PDB file of C-alpha atoms and ligand atoms in Angstrom:
ATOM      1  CA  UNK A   1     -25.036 147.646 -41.644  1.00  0.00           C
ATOM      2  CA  UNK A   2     -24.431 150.973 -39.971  1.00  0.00           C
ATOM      3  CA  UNK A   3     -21.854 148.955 -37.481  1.00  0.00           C
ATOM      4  CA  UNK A   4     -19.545 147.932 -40.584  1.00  0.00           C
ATOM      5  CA  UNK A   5     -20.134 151.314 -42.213  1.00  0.00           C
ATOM      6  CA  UNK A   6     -18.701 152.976 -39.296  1.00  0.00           C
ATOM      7  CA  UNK A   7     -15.953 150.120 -38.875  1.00  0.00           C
ATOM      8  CA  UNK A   8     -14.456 150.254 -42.204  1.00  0.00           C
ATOM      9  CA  UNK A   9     -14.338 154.457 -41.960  1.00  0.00           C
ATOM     10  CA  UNK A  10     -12.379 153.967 -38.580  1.00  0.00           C
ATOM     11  CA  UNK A  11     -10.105 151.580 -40.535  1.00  0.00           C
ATOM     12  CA  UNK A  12      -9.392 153.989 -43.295  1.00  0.00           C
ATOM     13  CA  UNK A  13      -8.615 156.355 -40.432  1.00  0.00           C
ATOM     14  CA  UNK A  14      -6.106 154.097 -38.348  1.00  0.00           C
ATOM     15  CA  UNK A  15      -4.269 153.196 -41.963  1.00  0.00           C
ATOM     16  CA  UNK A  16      -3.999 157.649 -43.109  1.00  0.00           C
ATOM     17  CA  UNK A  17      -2.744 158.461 -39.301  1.00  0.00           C
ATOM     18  CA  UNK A  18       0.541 156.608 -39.283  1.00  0.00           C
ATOM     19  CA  UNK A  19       2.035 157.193 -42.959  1.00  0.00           C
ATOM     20  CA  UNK A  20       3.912 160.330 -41.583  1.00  0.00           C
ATOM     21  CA  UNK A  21       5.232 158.653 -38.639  1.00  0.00           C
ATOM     22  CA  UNK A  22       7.852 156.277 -41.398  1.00  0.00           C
ATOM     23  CA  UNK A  23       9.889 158.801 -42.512  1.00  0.00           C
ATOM     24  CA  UNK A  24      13.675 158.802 -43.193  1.00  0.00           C
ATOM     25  CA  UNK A  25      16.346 160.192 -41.932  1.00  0.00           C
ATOM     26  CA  UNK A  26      17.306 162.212 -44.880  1.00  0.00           C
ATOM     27  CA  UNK A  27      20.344 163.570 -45.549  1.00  0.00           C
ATOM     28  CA  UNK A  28      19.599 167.739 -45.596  1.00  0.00           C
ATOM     29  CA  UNK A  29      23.219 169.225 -45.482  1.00  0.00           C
ATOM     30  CA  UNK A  30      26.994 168.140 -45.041  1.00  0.00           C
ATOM     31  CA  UNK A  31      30.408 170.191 -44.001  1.00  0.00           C
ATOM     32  CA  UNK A  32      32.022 170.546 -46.304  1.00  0.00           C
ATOM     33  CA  UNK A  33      29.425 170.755 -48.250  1.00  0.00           C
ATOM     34  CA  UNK A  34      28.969 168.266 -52.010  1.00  0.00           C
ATOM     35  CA  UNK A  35      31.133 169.221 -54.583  1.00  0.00           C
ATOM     36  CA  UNK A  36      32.912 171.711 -53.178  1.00  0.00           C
ATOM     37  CA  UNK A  37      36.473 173.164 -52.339  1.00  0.00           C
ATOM     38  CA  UNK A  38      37.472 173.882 -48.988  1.00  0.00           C
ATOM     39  CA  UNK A  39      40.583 175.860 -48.321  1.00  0.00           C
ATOM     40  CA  UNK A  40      41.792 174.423 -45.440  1.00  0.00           C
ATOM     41  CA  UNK A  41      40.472 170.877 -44.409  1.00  0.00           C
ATOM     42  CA  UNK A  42      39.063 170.769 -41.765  1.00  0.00           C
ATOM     43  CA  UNK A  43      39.610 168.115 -38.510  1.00  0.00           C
ATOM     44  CA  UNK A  44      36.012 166.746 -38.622  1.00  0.00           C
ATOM     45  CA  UNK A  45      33.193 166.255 -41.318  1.00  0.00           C
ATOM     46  CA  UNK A  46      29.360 167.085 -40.778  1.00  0.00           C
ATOM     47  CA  UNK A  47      26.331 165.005 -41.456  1.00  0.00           C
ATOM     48  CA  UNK A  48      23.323 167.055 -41.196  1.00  0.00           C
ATOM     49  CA  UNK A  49      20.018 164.841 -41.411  1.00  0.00           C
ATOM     50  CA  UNK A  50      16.439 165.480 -41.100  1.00  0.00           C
ATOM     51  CA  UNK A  51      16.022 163.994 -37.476  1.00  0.00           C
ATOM     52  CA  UNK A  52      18.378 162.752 -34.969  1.00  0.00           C
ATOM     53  CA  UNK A  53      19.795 159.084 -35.908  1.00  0.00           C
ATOM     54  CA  UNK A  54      19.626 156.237 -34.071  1.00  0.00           C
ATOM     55  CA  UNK A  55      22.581 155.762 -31.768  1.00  0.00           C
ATOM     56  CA  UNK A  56      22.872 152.341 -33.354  1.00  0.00           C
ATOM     57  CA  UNK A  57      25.427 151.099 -35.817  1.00  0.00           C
ATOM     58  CA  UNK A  58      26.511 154.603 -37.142  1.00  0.00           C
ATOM     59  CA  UNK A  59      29.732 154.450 -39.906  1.00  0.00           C
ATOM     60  CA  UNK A  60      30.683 157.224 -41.885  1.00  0.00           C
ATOM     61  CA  UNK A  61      34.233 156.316 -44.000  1.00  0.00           C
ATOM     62  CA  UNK A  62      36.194 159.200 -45.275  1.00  0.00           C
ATOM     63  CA  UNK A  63      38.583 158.420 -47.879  1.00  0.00           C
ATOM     64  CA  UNK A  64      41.017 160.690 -49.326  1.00  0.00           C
ATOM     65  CA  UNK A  65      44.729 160.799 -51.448  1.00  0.00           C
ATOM     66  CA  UNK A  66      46.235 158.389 -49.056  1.00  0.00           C
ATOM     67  CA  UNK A  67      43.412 156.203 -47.913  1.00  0.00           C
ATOM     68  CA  UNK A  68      40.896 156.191 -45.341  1.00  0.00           C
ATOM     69  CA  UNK A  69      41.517 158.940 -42.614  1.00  0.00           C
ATOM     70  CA  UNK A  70      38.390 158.740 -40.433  1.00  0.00           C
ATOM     71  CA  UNK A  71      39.769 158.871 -37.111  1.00  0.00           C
ATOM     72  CA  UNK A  72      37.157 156.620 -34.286  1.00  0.00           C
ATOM     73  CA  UNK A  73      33.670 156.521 -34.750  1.00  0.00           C
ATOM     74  CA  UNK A  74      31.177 158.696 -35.311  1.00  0.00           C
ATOM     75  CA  UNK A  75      29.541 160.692 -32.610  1.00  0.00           C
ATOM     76  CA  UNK A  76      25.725 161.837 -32.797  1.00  0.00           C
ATOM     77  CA  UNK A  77      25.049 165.066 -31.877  1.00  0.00           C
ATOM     78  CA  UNK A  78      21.164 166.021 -31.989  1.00  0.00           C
ATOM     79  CA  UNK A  79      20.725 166.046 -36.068  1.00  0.00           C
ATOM     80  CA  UNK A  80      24.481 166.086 -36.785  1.00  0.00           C
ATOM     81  CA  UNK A  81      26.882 163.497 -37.327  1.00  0.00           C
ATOM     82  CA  UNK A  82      30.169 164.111 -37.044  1.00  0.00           C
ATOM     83  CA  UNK A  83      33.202 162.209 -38.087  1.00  0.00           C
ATOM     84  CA  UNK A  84      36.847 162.998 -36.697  1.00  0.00           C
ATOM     85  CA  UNK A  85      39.683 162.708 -39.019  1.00  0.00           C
ATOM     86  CA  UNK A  86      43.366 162.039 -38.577  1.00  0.00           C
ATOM     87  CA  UNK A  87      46.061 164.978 -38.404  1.00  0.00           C
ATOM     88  CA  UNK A  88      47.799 162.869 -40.834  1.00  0.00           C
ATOM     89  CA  UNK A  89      45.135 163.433 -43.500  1.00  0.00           C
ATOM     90  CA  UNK A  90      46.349 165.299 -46.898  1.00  0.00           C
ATOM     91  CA  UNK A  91      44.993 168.260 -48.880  1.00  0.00           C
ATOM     92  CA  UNK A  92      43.308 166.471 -52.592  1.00  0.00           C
ATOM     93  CA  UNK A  93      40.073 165.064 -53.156  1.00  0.00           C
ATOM     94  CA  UNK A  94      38.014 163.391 -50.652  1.00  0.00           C
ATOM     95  CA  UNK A  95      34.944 160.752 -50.685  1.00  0.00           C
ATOM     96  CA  UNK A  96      32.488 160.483 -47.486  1.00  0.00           C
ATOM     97  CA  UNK A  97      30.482 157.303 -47.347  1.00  0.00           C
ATOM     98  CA  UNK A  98      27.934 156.888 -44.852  1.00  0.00           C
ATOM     99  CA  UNK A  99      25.845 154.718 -43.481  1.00  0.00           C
ATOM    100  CA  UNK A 100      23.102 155.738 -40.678  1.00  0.00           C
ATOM    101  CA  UNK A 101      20.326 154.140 -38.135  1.00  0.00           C
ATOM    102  CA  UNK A 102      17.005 156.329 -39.821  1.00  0.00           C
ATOM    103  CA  UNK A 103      14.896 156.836 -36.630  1.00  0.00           C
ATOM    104  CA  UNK A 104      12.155 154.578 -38.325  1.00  0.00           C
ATOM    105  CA  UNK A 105      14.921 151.915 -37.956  1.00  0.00           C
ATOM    106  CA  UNK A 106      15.904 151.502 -41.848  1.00  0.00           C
ATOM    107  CA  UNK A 107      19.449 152.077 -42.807  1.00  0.00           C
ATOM    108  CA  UNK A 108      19.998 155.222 -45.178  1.00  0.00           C
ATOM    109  CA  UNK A 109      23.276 155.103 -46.772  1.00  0.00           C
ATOM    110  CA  UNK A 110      24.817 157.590 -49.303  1.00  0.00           C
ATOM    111  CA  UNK A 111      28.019 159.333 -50.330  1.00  0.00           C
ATOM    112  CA  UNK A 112      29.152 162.883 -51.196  1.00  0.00           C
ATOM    113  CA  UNK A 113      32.553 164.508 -52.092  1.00  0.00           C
ATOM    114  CA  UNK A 114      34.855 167.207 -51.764  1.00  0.00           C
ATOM    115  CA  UNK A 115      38.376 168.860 -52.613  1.00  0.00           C
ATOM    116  CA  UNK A 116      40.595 169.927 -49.995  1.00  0.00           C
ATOM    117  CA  UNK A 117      43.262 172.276 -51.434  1.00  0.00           C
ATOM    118  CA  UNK A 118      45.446 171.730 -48.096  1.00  0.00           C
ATOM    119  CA  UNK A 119      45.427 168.533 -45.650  1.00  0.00           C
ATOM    120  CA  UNK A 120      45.827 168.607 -42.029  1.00  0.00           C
ATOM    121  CA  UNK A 121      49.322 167.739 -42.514  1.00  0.00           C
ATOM    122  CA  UNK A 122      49.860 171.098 -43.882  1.00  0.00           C
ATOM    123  CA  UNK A 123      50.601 169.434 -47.511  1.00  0.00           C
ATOM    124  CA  UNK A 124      49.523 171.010 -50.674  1.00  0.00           C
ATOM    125  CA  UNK A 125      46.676 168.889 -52.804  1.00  0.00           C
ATOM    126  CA  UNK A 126      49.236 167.506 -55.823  1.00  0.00           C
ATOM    127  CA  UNK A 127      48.768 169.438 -59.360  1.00  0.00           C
ATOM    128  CA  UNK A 128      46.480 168.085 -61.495  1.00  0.00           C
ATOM    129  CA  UNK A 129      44.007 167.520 -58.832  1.00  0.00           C
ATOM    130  CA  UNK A 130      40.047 168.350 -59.889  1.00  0.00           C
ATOM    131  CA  UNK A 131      36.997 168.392 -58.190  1.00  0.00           C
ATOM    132  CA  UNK A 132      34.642 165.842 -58.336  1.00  0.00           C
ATOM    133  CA  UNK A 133      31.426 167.233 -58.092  1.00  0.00           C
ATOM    134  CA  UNK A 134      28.885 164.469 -57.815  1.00  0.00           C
ATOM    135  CA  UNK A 135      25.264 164.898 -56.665  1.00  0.00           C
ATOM    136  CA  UNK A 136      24.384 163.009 -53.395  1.00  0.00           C
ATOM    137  CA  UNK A 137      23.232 159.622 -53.482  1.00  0.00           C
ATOM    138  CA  UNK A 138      20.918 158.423 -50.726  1.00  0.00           C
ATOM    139  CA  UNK A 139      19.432 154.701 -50.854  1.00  0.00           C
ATOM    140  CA  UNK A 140      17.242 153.255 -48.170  1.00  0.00           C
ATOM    141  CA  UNK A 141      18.490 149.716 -47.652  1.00  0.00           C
ATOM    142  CA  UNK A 142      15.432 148.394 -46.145  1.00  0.00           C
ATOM    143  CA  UNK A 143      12.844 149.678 -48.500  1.00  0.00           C
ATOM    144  CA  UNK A 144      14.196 151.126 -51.843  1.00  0.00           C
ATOM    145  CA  UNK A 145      11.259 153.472 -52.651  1.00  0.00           C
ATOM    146  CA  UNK A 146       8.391 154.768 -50.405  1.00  0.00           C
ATOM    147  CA  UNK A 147       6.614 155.906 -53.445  1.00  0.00           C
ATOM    148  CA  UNK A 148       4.895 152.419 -53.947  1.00  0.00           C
ATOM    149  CA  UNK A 149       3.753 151.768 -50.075  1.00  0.00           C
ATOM    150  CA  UNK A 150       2.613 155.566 -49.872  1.00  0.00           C
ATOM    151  CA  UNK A 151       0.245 155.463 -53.123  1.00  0.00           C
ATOM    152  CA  UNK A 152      -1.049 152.276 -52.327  1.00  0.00           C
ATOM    153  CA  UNK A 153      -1.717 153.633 -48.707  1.00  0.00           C
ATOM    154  CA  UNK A 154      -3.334 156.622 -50.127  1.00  0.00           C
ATOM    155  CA  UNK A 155      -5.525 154.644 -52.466  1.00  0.00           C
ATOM    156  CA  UNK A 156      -6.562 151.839 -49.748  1.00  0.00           C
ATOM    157  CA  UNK A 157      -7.350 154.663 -47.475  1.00  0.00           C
ATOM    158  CA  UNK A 158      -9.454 156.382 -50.208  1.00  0.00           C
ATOM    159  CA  UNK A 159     -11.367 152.730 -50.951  1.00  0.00           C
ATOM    160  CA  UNK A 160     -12.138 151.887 -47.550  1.00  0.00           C
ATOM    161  CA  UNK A 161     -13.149 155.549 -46.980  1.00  0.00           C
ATOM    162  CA  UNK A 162     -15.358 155.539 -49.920  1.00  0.00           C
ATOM    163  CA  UNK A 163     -16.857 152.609 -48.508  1.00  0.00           C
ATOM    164  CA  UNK A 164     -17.727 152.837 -45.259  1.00  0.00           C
ATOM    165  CA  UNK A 165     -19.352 156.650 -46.466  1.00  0.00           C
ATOM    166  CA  UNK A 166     -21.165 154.974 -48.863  1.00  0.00           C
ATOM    167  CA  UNK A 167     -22.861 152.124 -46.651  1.00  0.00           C
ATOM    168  CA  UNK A 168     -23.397 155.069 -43.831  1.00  0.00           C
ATOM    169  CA  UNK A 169     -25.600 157.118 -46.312  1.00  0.00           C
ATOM    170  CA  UNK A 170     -27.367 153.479 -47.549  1.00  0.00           C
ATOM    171  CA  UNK A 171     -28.023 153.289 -44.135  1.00  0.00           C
ATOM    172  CA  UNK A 172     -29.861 156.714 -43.382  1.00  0.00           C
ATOM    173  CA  UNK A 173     -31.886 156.040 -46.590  1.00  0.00           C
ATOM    174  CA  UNK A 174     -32.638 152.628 -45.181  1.00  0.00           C
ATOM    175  CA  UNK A 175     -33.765 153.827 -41.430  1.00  0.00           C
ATOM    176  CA  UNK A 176     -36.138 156.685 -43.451  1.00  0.00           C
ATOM    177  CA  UNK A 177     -38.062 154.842 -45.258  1.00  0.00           C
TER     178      UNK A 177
HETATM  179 CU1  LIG B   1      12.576 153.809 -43.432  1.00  0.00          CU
END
């Protein structure tokens, strides 16, 4: 009895240790930043996430007035992804979709905007132009939310826990009398 007891509260252990070891990579800042309007823009945009991204199967597409303008691929730079863009790319409004390796191996995609009132070509974003200010969406391909597989890690952990205390003290009763 005291063999199982002690079992099933090493169990509930090994399941609590590892929940913090799954997170995402999640997106914590960009440059230029969401909603915003840059003066000038600039010849590379920044992808700030929580922990360095895999090195694996990076894309980030940035699409402005005239198109896509993402010049090669991304590089990964500790945290920071950073995307090159062409010296042909105009001042207006611009769209960043990405798409990253999370370190846990899940893909986290998302997209953000921004409003560049002059382009690397030098040309003025047309009248008319407004700013799109859109909140950032993330989405974790591989998972949708961790709020399910955390709670029901939290409660299994609590169960087996409960448990295996439970039969220990049955136990000690047990040996005293
Ligand atoms: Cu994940």
């Amino acid at each position: 009895m005291r063999r199982l007891a002690s079992a099933l509260l090493a169990l509930g252990l090994l399941v609590a240790i590892p929940t913090a070891a799954f997170a995402h990579d999640v997106l914590e800042r960009t440059n230029p930043a969401d909603g915003t309007t840059v003066t000038k823009l600039p010849d590379q945009v920044v992808l700030t996430f929580s922990e360095t991204p895999l090195a694996l199967g990076a894309q980030v597409v940035v699409n402005g007035p005239s198109g896509p303008v993402s010049s090669g691929t991304p590089t990964i730079s500790g945290r920071d992804v950073k995307q090159a863009l062409a010296p042909t790319a105009p001042g207006g409004d611009y769209t960043v979709s990405y798409r990253i390796t999370s370190d846990d191996g899940h893909p986290v995609t998302g997209t953000f905007s921004f409003h560049a009132t002059v382009g690397l070509d030098g040309s003025t974003a047309t009248a008319g132009a407004t700013v799109h200010v859109k909140p950032v969406s993330a989405a974790d391909d591989g998972q949708g939310s961790l709020f399910v597989p955390i709670l029901l890690t939290v409660v299994g952990t609590l169960v087996l826990l409960g448990i295996g205390g439970y039969l220990v003290l049955r136990s000690r009763e047990a040996d005293r009398s």
